[in-house]
Amino acid sequence: MKSVLPRLEISLSQIRHNAQVLSKLYGKRGISIMGVSKGVLGEPSIINAMIQGGIHSIADSRIETIEMMKNAGLSAQFVLLRTALSQAESVVQYADISLNTEMATLKRLSYYARAHNTIHQVIVMVEMGDLREGVLPGDLFRFIRQARLLSHINIVGLGCNLACYGGVKPDHKNMHELSNLVAAIEQEFQFKLEIVSGGNSANYEWFHHAEDIGRVNNLRLGESILLGREALNRTAIPGLYTQAFQLVAEVIEAKQKPSLPSGDIGQDAFGNVPRFRDRGVGQRSLVALGRQDVLTSGLRSADALEILGSSSDHIILDSNSHPLRVGDEVNFTLNYGALLAAMTSPFIKKQFVANAGYMAA
Ligand SMILES: *Cc1c(COP(=O)(O)O)cnc(C)c1O
C-alpha cells in the first residue's frame, strides 16, 4: 500500500545525528547550544531527537509552542526568543528564560513572576548592527541598571542576533564587541553574566575561523540542526545530513507540451506577466503541490528536475531527463522557508522514516 500524498518525510535519526555533531563541535570550545524549534513548530518527536542528540535547552519564538512542548512532556530548559508584553503572564509560566529588549516588558514580567512566586530569567539582546531586536549599546548600562532593580527578574546573560534583517555577518569585530560589552557590564555592576549568546546558524563561519571566541558561550541553532547548513551562504556543514526532510508529491499529469504558451499573454495567477523561452516541445509533469501548501520557490527536485513554475495548487516540472508517469511520486528537498510552510500546511502529512540519506563531506 502506498503512503499518503503529499507527505513530508522526516528522518529523526538524521536530526539527532546533526544535533550530536553540532553539540560536540561547538562544545569543544565551550559553546553550548539552544536547539531552535520554530522551524518545525515544536513538533515533539523532532525536538525529542534534538534532546537525544545532547541538546538540553530548546528555544522558540512563540510562547504557545513552548507551552505545547511542555505539555507534550518534553524535558528541557525552555527559552523564549521573542517576548511580547501582552503575553508576560504565560511567559513566566512556561519559559525558563526569555530574550528581552524593553523595560516595560521586563516590568510586566517581574510583576507576573512575583504573582506566580518565581524569578524569571532574562537574556538582554543587544543591537549589534543588524537592526532587528536589541538594546542600543549606548543605552545598555542604563537598561541593565534599571532591570536589576526589578525584584523578580534575574539578568542571566547578553545576546545578539545577526544576519536576519540587515544580513550583517557575524565576524570577529561584532563578536569581539559583544564580549567587550559583557566585560564592561560585569565590571560596572559586579555580577557575572552566565550566558553570552552570540547568534544563530549564521555564526558557523565566524566560529570556524575564530582564533579567539572571546566570551561567547552559547548559540541558538535551528537551520543547521534541521537542514545541516550554515545560514550565511547555505553551505553544507561537513558531517551533517542536509536532507533529513523530504517532501513527496504526486504526478497528476504527464504530457509532451510546447514550451511557449499560445494566445495573448496577460497576468498570471499571481499578478505577474510571465515570460518564456522557446525550448521546443518537451516532456512536462504536473505535480499536485502548490503555493497553498508550501513556499514553492524554496523547493528543489531531488532528481534535479527543473521547476518551470508553480501556482496555488500545481508545480510544473520539466521532466525530459527523467520520464514520469501519472501516479508517480516526486521528491523535493526544502529550504528553511519551505520547511516552515510545509510544517504548517494542513494538507501535508508528516511521516517519520528511517533512511540512509546523504551526508555532507
Ligand atoms: C530563529 C532564531 C534563531 C535561529 O536561527 P537559525 O538561523 O535557524 O539558526 C536564533 N535566534 C533568534 C532570536 C531567532 O529568532
mmCIF file of C-alpha atoms and ligand atoms in Angstrom:
data_model
loop_
_atom_site.group_PDB
_atom_site.id
_atom_site.type_symbol
_atom_site.label_atom_id
_atom_site.label_comp_id
_atom_site.label_asym_id
_atom_site.label_seq_id
_atom_site.Cartn_x
_atom_site.Cartn_y
_atom_site.Cartn_z
ATOM 1 C CA MET A 1 0.000 0.000 0.000
ATOM 2 C CA LYS A 2 1.255 3.452 -0.882
ATOM 3 C CA SER A 3 1.604 6.225 1.677
ATOM 4 C CA VAL A 4 -0.451 9.400 1.625
ATOM 5 C CA LEU A 5 0.473 12.284 -0.673
ATOM 6 C CA PRO A 6 1.689 14.903 -0.343
ATOM 7 C CA ARG A 7 3.796 13.989 2.642
ATOM 8 C CA LEU A 8 6.810 15.351 4.474
ATOM 9 C CA GLU A 9 9.243 12.543 5.277
ATOM 10 C CA ILE A 10 11.267 13.260 8.383
ATOM 11 C CA SER A 11 14.315 11.313 9.494
ATOM 12 C CA LEU A 12 14.593 11.626 13.268
ATOM 13 C CA SER A 13 17.892 9.738 13.383
ATOM 14 C CA GLN A 14 19.467 12.276 10.997
ATOM 15 C CA ILE A 15 18.251 15.194 13.108
ATOM 16 C CA ARG A 16 19.592 13.500 16.231
ATOM 17 C CA HIS A 17 22.905 12.972 14.454
ATOM 18 C CA ASN A 18 23.104 16.642 13.397
ATOM 19 C CA ALA A 19 22.345 17.771 16.958
ATOM 20 C CA GLN A 20 25.052 15.466 18.295
ATOM 21 C CA VAL A 21 27.729 16.605 15.843
ATOM 22 C CA LEU A 22 26.966 20.303 16.404
ATOM 23 C CA SER A 23 26.873 19.933 20.209
ATOM 24 C CA LYS A 24 30.307 18.314 20.096
ATOM 25 C CA LEU A 25 31.762 20.729 17.563
ATOM 26 C CA TYR A 26 30.719 23.849 19.473
ATOM 27 C CA GLY A 27 31.031 22.178 22.886
ATOM 28 C CA LYS A 28 34.743 21.544 22.334
ATOM 29 C CA ARG A 29 35.282 25.282 22.628
ATOM 30 C CA GLY A 30 32.836 25.882 25.441
ATOM 31 C CA ILE A 31 29.820 26.907 23.402
ATOM 32 C CA SER A 32 26.501 25.399 24.479
ATOM 33 C CA ILE A 33 23.614 25.071 22.015
ATOM 34 C CA MET A 34 19.995 26.090 22.269
ATOM 35 C CA GLY A 35 18.068 23.990 19.744
ATOM 36 C CA VAL A 36 15.617 26.279 17.973
ATOM 37 C CA SER A 37 12.257 24.615 17.434
ATOM 38 C CA LYS A 38 10.329 27.240 15.449
ATOM 39 C CA GLY A 39 11.200 25.802 12.011
ATOM 40 C CA VAL A 40 9.236 22.664 12.865
ATOM 41 C CA LEU A 41 6.550 24.291 15.044
ATOM 42 C CA GLY A 42 7.933 22.493 18.072
ATOM 43 C CA GLU A 43 6.913 19.055 16.722
ATOM 44 C CA PRO A 44 7.637 16.959 19.832
ATOM 45 C CA SER A 45 9.213 13.942 18.071
ATOM 46 C CA ILE A 46 11.655 16.221 16.254
ATOM 47 C CA ILE A 47 12.507 18.207 19.375
ATOM 48 C CA ASN A 48 12.971 14.966 21.262
ATOM 49 C CA ALA A 49 15.513 13.938 18.606
ATOM 50 C CA MET A 50 17.431 17.172 19.330
ATOM 51 C CA ILE A 51 17.330 16.422 23.050
ATOM 52 C CA GLN A 52 18.564 12.865 22.443
ATOM 53 C CA GLY A 53 21.385 14.397 20.431
ATOM 54 C CA GLY A 54 22.585 16.129 23.593
ATOM 55 C CA ILE A 55 20.825 19.480 23.474
ATOM 56 C CA HIS A 56 19.344 20.427 26.830
ATOM 57 C CA SER A 57 17.941 23.821 26.009
ATOM 58 C CA ILE A 58 15.141 24.410 23.479
ATOM 59 C CA ALA A 59 14.281 27.871 22.143
ATOM 60 C CA ASP A 60 11.195 29.039 20.263
ATOM 61 C CA SER A 61 9.766 32.385 19.203
ATOM 62 C CA ARG A 62 6.203 31.503 20.258
ATOM 63 C CA ILE A 63 5.153 31.004 23.853
ATOM 64 C CA GLU A 64 2.203 28.894 22.649
ATOM 65 C CA THR A 65 4.669 26.438 21.096
ATOM 66 C CA ILE A 66 6.685 26.275 24.308
ATOM 67 C CA GLU A 67 3.507 25.570 26.259
ATOM 68 C CA MET A 68 2.632 22.785 23.791
ATOM 69 C CA MET A 69 6.120 21.229 24.031
ATOM 70 C CA LYS A 70 5.952 21.246 27.829
ATOM 71 C CA ASN A 71 2.505 19.670 27.779
ATOM 72 C CA ALA A 72 3.846 17.024 25.390
ATOM 73 C CA GLY A 73 6.214 16.024 28.177
ATOM 74 C CA LEU A 74 9.498 17.215 26.667
ATOM 75 C CA SER A 75 12.066 17.786 29.332
ATOM 76 C CA ALA A 76 14.470 20.645 28.665
ATOM 77 C CA GLN A 77 15.171 24.219 29.612
ATOM 78 C CA PHE A 78 12.794 26.369 27.520
ATOM 79 C CA VAL A 79 13.852 29.729 26.114
ATOM 80 C CA LEU A 80 11.526 32.270 24.515
ATOM 81 C CA LEU A 81 13.184 34.096 21.609
ATOM 82 C CA ARG A 82 10.613 36.867 21.117
ATOM 83 C CA THR A 83 8.773 38.376 24.050
ATOM 84 C CA ALA A 84 5.523 40.355 23.820
ATOM 85 C CA LEU A 85 4.342 42.495 26.715
ATOM 86 C CA SER A 86 0.772 41.208 26.377
ATOM 87 C CA GLN A 87 1.961 37.623 26.930
ATOM 88 C CA ALA A 88 4.030 38.322 30.042
ATOM 89 C CA GLU A 89 1.982 36.054 32.277
ATOM 90 C CA SER A 90 2.323 32.966 30.032
ATOM 91 C CA VAL A 91 5.989 33.789 29.543
ATOM 92 C CA VAL A 92 6.792 33.492 33.245
ATOM 93 C CA GLN A 93 4.658 30.353 33.491
ATOM 94 C CA TYR A 94 6.114 28.413 30.583
ATOM 95 C CA ALA A 95 9.543 29.823 29.710
ATOM 96 C CA ASP A 96 12.575 29.423 31.948
ATOM 97 C CA ILE A 97 14.400 32.217 30.143
ATOM 98 C CA SER A 98 13.232 34.921 27.721
ATOM 99 C CA LEU A 99 15.102 37.264 25.388
ATOM 100 C CA ASN A 100 14.203 40.915 26.003
ATOM 101 C CA THR A 101 14.866 44.477 24.915
ATOM 102 C CA GLU A 102 12.139 46.625 26.531
ATOM 103 C CA MET A 103 11.858 47.905 30.104
ATOM 104 C CA ALA A 104 8.030 47.983 30.022
ATOM 105 C CA THR A 105 8.044 44.268 29.185
ATOM 106 C CA LEU A 106 10.581 43.475 31.913
ATOM 107 C CA LYS A 107 8.427 45.309 34.465
ATOM 108 C CA ARG A 108 5.425 43.261 33.435
ATOM 109 C CA LEU A 109 7.451 40.029 33.566
ATOM 110 C CA SER A 110 8.665 40.915 37.056
ATOM 111 C CA TYR A 111 5.087 41.652 38.135
ATOM 112 C CA TYR A 112 3.808 38.273 36.969
ATOM 113 C CA ALA A 113 6.865 36.398 38.190
ATOM 114 C CA ARG A 114 6.097 37.777 41.627
ATOM 115 C CA ALA A 115 2.412 36.793 41.288
ATOM 116 C CA HIS A 116 3.494 33.258 40.385
ATOM 117 C CA ASN A 117 6.108 33.170 43.088
ATOM 118 C CA THR A 118 9.037 32.678 40.742
ATOM 119 C CA ILE A 119 12.101 34.520 39.490
ATOM 120 C CA HIS A 120 12.126 34.943 35.710
ATOM 121 C CA GLN A 121 15.475 34.742 33.920
ATOM 122 C CA VAL A 122 16.276 37.188 31.165
ATOM 123 C CA ILE A 123 18.849 37.461 28.408
ATOM 124 C CA VAL A 124 19.163 41.068 27.258
ATOM 125 C CA MET A 125 19.562 41.322 23.498
ATOM 126 C CA VAL A 126 21.969 43.961 22.217
ATOM 127 C CA GLU A 127 21.701 45.709 18.850
ATOM 128 C CA MET A 128 24.940 44.912 17.012
ATOM 129 C CA GLY A 129 24.044 46.362 13.614
ATOM 130 C CA ASP A 130 21.527 44.010 12.027
ATOM 131 C CA LEU A 131 18.672 46.326 13.102
ATOM 132 C CA ARG A 132 16.166 43.765 14.239
ATOM 133 C CA GLU A 133 15.890 43.356 18.022
ATOM 134 C CA GLY A 134 18.314 44.793 20.552
ATOM 135 C CA VAL A 135 19.063 47.498 23.107
ATOM 136 C CA LEU A 136 21.495 50.003 21.589
ATOM 137 C CA PRO A 137 24.969 49.589 23.113
ATOM 138 C CA GLY A 138 24.885 53.215 24.276
ATOM 139 C CA ASP A 139 21.722 52.566 26.287
ATOM 140 C CA LEU A 140 22.845 49.241 27.741
ATOM 141 C CA PHE A 141 24.245 50.390 31.086
ATOM 142 C CA ARG A 142 21.141 52.360 31.935
ATOM 143 C CA PHE A 143 18.943 49.456 30.830
ATOM 144 C CA ILE A 144 20.805 46.916 32.972
ATOM 145 C CA ARG A 145 20.862 49.276 35.951
ATOM 146 C CA GLN A 146 17.071 49.661 35.800
ATOM 147 C CA ALA A 147 16.455 45.974 35.121
ATOM 148 C CA ARG A 148 18.485 44.983 38.173
ATOM 149 C CA LEU A 149 16.098 46.980 40.342
ATOM 150 C CA LEU A 150 13.190 44.726 39.358
ATOM 151 C CA SER A 151 12.571 42.287 42.195
ATOM 152 C CA HIS A 152 11.581 39.135 40.265
ATOM 153 C CA ILE A 153 13.825 39.380 37.229
ATOM 154 C CA ASN A 154 17.277 37.877 37.043
ATOM 155 C CA ILE A 155 19.580 39.031 34.243
ATOM 156 C CA VAL A 156 21.468 35.881 33.260
ATOM 157 C CA GLY A 157 23.064 36.930 30.014
ATOM 158 C CA LEU A 158 23.584 39.103 26.972
ATOM 159 C CA GLY A 159 22.882 38.112 23.420
ATOM 160 C CA CYS A 160 22.723 39.384 19.891
ATOM 161 C CA ASN A 161 21.142 38.335 16.646
ATOM 162 C CA LEU A 162 22.704 38.992 13.244
ATOM 163 C CA ALA A 163 22.101 38.035 9.605
ATOM 164 C CA CYS A 164 18.326 38.206 9.963
ATOM 165 C CA TYR A 165 17.112 41.621 8.837
ATOM 166 C CA GLY A 166 20.182 43.554 7.747
ATOM 167 C CA GLY A 167 22.101 40.488 6.598
ATOM 168 C CA VAL A 168 25.040 41.592 8.769
ATOM 169 C CA LYS A 169 27.632 38.812 9.051
ATOM 170 C CA PRO A 170 28.779 37.689 12.481
ATOM 171 C CA ASP A 171 32.513 38.402 12.443
ATOM 172 C CA HIS A 172 35.494 38.944 14.668
ATOM 173 C CA LYS A 173 34.630 42.615 15.097
ATOM 174 C CA ASN A 174 30.991 42.370 16.221
ATOM 175 C CA MET A 175 31.588 39.252 18.339
ATOM 176 C CA HIS A 176 34.538 40.969 19.995
ATOM 177 C CA GLU A 177 32.354 43.998 20.646
ATOM 178 C CA LEU A 178 29.753 41.782 22.328
ATOM 179 C CA SER A 179 32.454 40.264 24.549
ATOM 180 C CA ASN A 180 33.667 43.736 25.470
ATOM 181 C CA LEU A 181 30.159 44.787 26.462
ATOM 182 C CA VAL A 182 29.863 41.686 28.653
ATOM 183 C CA ALA A 183 33.127 42.535 30.420
ATOM 184 C CA ALA A 184 32.129 46.175 30.847
ATOM 185 C CA ILE A 185 28.738 45.293 32.353
ATOM 186 C CA GLU A 186 30.296 42.783 34.736
ATOM 187 C CA GLN A 187 32.888 45.328 35.777
ATOM 188 C CA GLU A 188 30.330 48.095 36.307
ATOM 189 C CA PHE A 189 27.699 46.084 38.175
ATOM 190 C CA GLN A 190 29.854 43.408 39.831
ATOM 191 C CA PHE A 191 27.915 40.327 38.772
ATOM 192 C CA LYS A 192 28.561 37.556 36.281
ATOM 193 C CA LEU A 193 26.719 37.159 33.001
ATOM 194 C CA GLU A 194 26.454 33.383 32.705
ATOM 195 C CA ILE A 195 25.156 33.247 29.149
ATOM 196 C CA VAL A 196 26.664 35.093 26.201
ATOM 197 C CA SER A 197 24.573 34.077 23.223
ATOM 198 C CA GLY A 198 26.401 35.181 20.091
ATOM 199 C CA GLY A 199 23.875 34.299 17.408
ATOM 200 C CA ASN A 200 22.361 31.630 15.212
ATOM 201 C CA SER A 201 23.178 29.273 12.335
ATOM 202 C CA ALA A 202 24.874 32.200 10.562
ATOM 203 C CA ASN A 203 27.690 32.135 13.167
ATOM 204 C CA TYR A 204 29.323 28.988 11.788
ATOM 205 C CA GLU A 205 31.858 30.721 9.571
ATOM 206 C CA TRP A 206 32.903 33.108 12.343
ATOM 207 C CA PHE A 207 33.315 30.151 14.724
ATOM 208 C CA HIS A 208 35.191 28.096 12.154
ATOM 209 C CA HIS A 209 37.782 30.825 11.590
ATOM 210 C CA ALA A 210 37.917 32.446 15.021
ATOM 211 C CA GLU A 211 41.176 32.045 16.883
ATOM 212 C CA ASP A 212 39.597 33.587 19.933
ATOM 213 C CA ILE A 213 35.848 33.280 20.514
ATOM 214 C CA GLY A 214 36.013 35.727 23.416
ATOM 215 C CA ARG A 215 33.209 35.448 25.930
ATOM 216 C CA VAL A 216 30.683 33.854 23.548
ATOM 217 C CA ASN A 217 29.500 30.610 25.179
ATOM 218 C CA ASN A 218 26.150 29.970 23.538
ATOM 219 C CA LEU A 219 24.500 29.832 20.097
ATOM 220 C CA ARG A 220 20.844 29.386 19.158
ATOM 221 C CA LEU A 221 20.667 26.929 16.246
ATOM 222 C CA GLY A 222 17.674 25.983 14.139
ATOM 223 C CA GLU A 223 18.577 25.659 10.483
ATOM 224 C CA SER A 224 21.930 23.966 10.958
ATOM 225 C CA ILE A 225 20.422 21.194 13.099
ATOM 226 C CA LEU A 226 17.405 20.662 10.869
ATOM 227 C CA LEU A 227 18.899 21.199 7.413
ATOM 228 C CA GLY A 228 22.628 20.688 8.044
ATOM 229 C CA ARG A 229 23.631 24.080 6.661
ATOM 230 C CA GLU A 230 25.092 27.325 7.906
ATOM 231 C CA ALA A 231 22.877 30.305 7.199
ATOM 232 C CA LEU A 232 25.153 32.887 5.525
ATOM 233 C CA ASN A 233 25.812 31.066 2.237
ATOM 234 C CA ARG A 234 23.730 27.951 2.894
ATOM 235 C CA THR A 235 26.863 25.820 2.664
ATOM 236 C CA ALA A 236 26.508 22.271 3.994
ATOM 237 C CA ILE A 237 28.354 21.712 7.277
ATOM 238 C CA PRO A 238 30.740 18.716 6.992
ATOM 239 C CA GLY A 239 29.420 15.571 8.649
ATOM 240 C CA LEU A 240 25.799 16.718 8.773
ATOM 241 C CA TYR A 241 22.740 15.425 6.947
ATOM 242 C CA THR A 242 21.183 18.035 4.657
ATOM 243 C CA GLN A 243 18.123 16.035 3.640
ATOM 244 C CA ALA A 244 16.516 14.966 6.896
ATOM 245 C CA PHE A 245 13.319 16.386 5.414
ATOM 246 C CA GLN A 246 11.931 15.439 2.008
ATOM 247 C CA LEU A 247 8.650 16.496 0.526
ATOM 248 C CA VAL A 248 6.983 13.847 -1.624
ATOM 249 C CA ALA A 249 4.135 14.672 -4.006
ATOM 250 C CA GLU A 250 2.187 13.049 -6.820
ATOM 251 C CA VAL A 251 2.331 13.491 -10.585
ATOM 252 C CA ILE A 252 -1.215 14.113 -11.825
ATOM 253 C CA GLU A 253 -0.455 14.895 -15.474
ATOM 254 C CA ALA A 254 2.436 13.900 -17.723
ATOM 255 C CA LYS A 255 2.441 15.089 -21.321
ATOM 256 C CA GLN A 256 4.510 16.396 -24.207
ATOM 257 C CA LYS A 257 3.781 20.100 -24.473
ATOM 258 C CA PRO A 258 5.308 23.120 -26.182
ATOM 259 C CA SER A 259 7.413 25.423 -24.012
ATOM 260 C CA LEU A 260 5.703 28.588 -25.272
ATOM 261 C CA PRO A 261 2.128 29.390 -24.235
ATOM 262 C CA SER A 262 -0.209 30.219 -27.132
ATOM 263 C CA GLY A 263 -2.559 33.208 -27.151
ATOM 264 C CA ASP A 264 -2.245 36.778 -25.867
ATOM 265 C CA ILE A 265 -0.295 36.985 -22.626
ATOM 266 C CA GLY A 266 -1.830 38.862 -19.661
ATOM 267 C CA GLN A 267 -1.201 38.433 -15.934
ATOM 268 C CA ASP A 268 -0.681 35.014 -14.391
ATOM 269 C CA ALA A 269 -2.424 33.757 -11.215
ATOM 270 C CA PHE A 270 -0.189 35.949 -9.009
ATOM 271 C CA GLY A 271 -0.334 39.207 -10.949
ATOM 272 C CA ASN A 272 2.950 38.787 -12.853
ATOM 273 C CA VAL A 273 3.287 38.878 -16.612
ATOM 274 C CA PRO A 274 5.248 35.723 -17.350
ATOM 275 C CA ARG A 275 7.997 35.422 -19.973
ATOM 276 C CA PHE A 276 9.050 32.213 -21.642
ATOM 277 C CA ARG A 277 11.965 30.885 -23.658
ATOM 278 C CA ASP A 278 11.221 28.588 -26.586
ATOM 279 C CA ARG A 279 12.769 25.175 -25.979
ATOM 280 C CA GLY A 280 10.520 23.337 -28.379
ATOM 281 C CA VAL A 281 8.197 20.543 -27.372
ATOM 282 C CA GLY A 282 9.166 18.614 -24.250
ATOM 283 C CA GLN A 283 8.006 16.305 -21.500
ATOM 284 C CA ARG A 284 6.232 18.139 -18.671
ATOM 285 C CA SER A 285 4.799 16.847 -15.442
ATOM 286 C CA LEU A 286 2.193 18.464 -13.283
ATOM 287 C CA VAL A 287 2.616 17.829 -9.561
ATOM 288 C CA ALA A 288 -0.235 18.089 -7.033
ATOM 289 C CA LEU A 289 1.503 20.524 -4.705
ATOM 290 C CA GLY A 290 1.341 24.303 -4.799
ATOM 291 C CA ARG A 291 1.751 27.612 -3.084
ATOM 292 C CA GLN A 292 -1.161 26.891 -0.809
ATOM 293 C CA ASP A 293 0.905 24.050 0.646
ATOM 294 C CA VAL A 294 4.457 25.287 0.631
ATOM 295 C CA LEU A 295 6.852 28.063 -0.420
ATOM 296 C CA THR A 296 7.448 26.548 -3.853
ATOM 297 C CA SER A 297 10.461 28.792 -4.512
ATOM 298 C CA GLY A 298 12.185 27.026 -1.581
ATOM 299 C CA LEU A 299 11.910 23.573 -3.167
ATOM 300 C CA ARG A 300 14.471 21.689 -5.272
ATOM 301 C CA SER A 301 13.737 18.483 -7.068
ATOM 302 C CA ALA A 302 15.758 15.672 -5.506
ATOM 303 C CA ASP A 303 16.212 14.264 -9.039
ATOM 304 C CA ALA A 304 17.483 17.559 -10.456
ATOM 305 C CA LEU A 305 14.313 18.195 -12.473
ATOM 306 C CA GLU A 306 13.786 21.842 -13.300
ATOM 307 C CA ILE A 307 10.797 23.518 -11.662
ATOM 308 C CA LEU A 308 9.318 25.576 -14.509
ATOM 309 C CA GLY A 309 6.733 27.301 -12.354
ATOM 310 C CA SER A 310 4.008 26.932 -9.788
ATOM 311 C CA SER A 311 0.511 28.124 -8.967
ATOM 312 C CA SER A 312 -1.717 27.716 -5.898
ATOM 313 C CA ASP A 313 -2.190 24.003 -6.421
ATOM 314 C CA HIS A 314 0.365 22.868 -9.011
ATOM 315 C CA ILE A 315 4.079 22.649 -9.693
ATOM 316 C CA ILE A 316 5.118 22.320 -13.328
ATOM 317 C CA LEU A 317 8.248 20.242 -13.895
ATOM 318 C CA ASP A 318 10.448 19.829 -16.942
ATOM 319 C CA SER A 319 10.795 16.048 -16.865
ATOM 320 C CA ASN A 320 12.707 15.466 -20.093
ATOM 321 C CA SER A 321 15.643 13.942 -18.231
ATOM 322 C CA HIS A 322 13.511 11.670 -16.106
ATOM 323 C CA PRO A 323 10.266 10.368 -17.619
ATOM 324 C CA LEU A 324 7.422 10.422 -15.116
ATOM 325 C CA ARG A 325 4.004 8.816 -15.332
ATOM 326 C CA VAL A 326 0.709 9.775 -13.737
ATOM 327 C CA GLY A 327 0.670 8.487 -10.170
ATOM 328 C CA ASP A 328 4.479 8.579 -9.781
ATOM 329 C CA GLU A 329 5.992 10.168 -6.689
ATOM 330 C CA VAL A 330 8.475 13.026 -6.939
ATOM 331 C CA ASN A 331 10.789 14.113 -4.129
ATOM 332 C CA PHE A 332 11.799 17.645 -3.206
ATOM 333 C CA THR A 333 14.308 18.995 -0.728
ATOM 334 C CA LEU A 334 13.369 22.117 1.211
ATOM 335 C CA ASN A 335 14.971 25.305 2.415
ATOM 336 C CA TYR A 336 14.060 26.791 5.808
ATOM 337 C CA GLY A 337 11.135 28.827 4.441
ATOM 338 C CA ALA A 338 9.680 25.858 2.604
ATOM 339 C CA LEU A 339 10.129 23.678 5.688
ATOM 340 C CA LEU A 340 8.279 26.193 7.848
ATOM 341 C CA ALA A 341 5.403 26.358 5.352
ATOM 342 C CA ALA A 342 5.250 22.574 4.877
ATOM 343 C CA MET A 343 5.116 22.060 8.658
ATOM 344 C CA THR A 344 2.192 24.494 8.850
ATOM 345 C CA SER A 345 0.165 23.096 5.952
ATOM 346 C CA PRO A 346 -2.845 21.011 6.959
ATOM 347 C CA PHE A 347 -2.613 19.277 3.566
ATOM 348 C CA ILE A 348 0.845 17.791 4.076
ATOM 349 C CA LYS A 349 1.072 14.677 6.218
ATOM 350 C CA LYS A 350 4.132 14.292 8.389
ATOM 351 C CA GLN A 351 5.730 10.866 8.304
ATOM 352 C CA PHE A 352 8.762 9.695 10.254
ATOM 353 C CA VAL A 353 11.082 7.487 8.250
ATOM 354 C CA ALA A 354 14.334 5.633 8.562
ATOM 355 C CA ASN A 355 16.568 6.407 5.620
ATOM 356 C CA ALA A 356 20.209 6.245 4.805
ATOM 357 C CA GLY A 357 20.404 9.793 3.429
ATOM 358 C CA TYR A 358 23.208 11.923 2.213
ATOM 359 C CA MET A 359 25.851 13.342 4.500
ATOM 360 C CA ALA A 360 27.929 16.387 3.580
ATOM 361 C CA ALA A 361 31.622 15.531 3.171
HETATM 362 C C1 LIG B 1 15.033 31.971 14.612
HETATM 363 C C2 LIG B 1 16.011 32.463 15.567
HETATM 364 C C3 LIG B 1 17.215 31.757 15.754
HETATM 365 C C4 LIG B 1 17.577 30.516 14.954
HETATM 366 O O1 LIG B 1 18.067 30.867 13.693
HETATM 367 P P1 LIG B 1 18.709 29.762 12.715
HETATM 368 O O2 LIG B 1 19.292 30.547 11.615
HETATM 369 O O3 LIG B 1 17.604 28.868 12.298
HETATM 370 O O4 LIG B 1 19.740 29.038 13.480
HETATM 371 C C5 LIG B 1 18.094 32.242 16.699
HETATM 372 N N1 LIG B 1 17.826 33.353 17.418
HETATM 373 C C6 LIG B 1 16.688 34.061 17.264
HETATM 374 C C7 LIG B 1 16.463 35.277 18.089
HETATM 375 C C8 LIG B 1 15.740 33.639 16.337
HETATM 376 O O5 LIG B 1 14.620 34.341 16.186
#
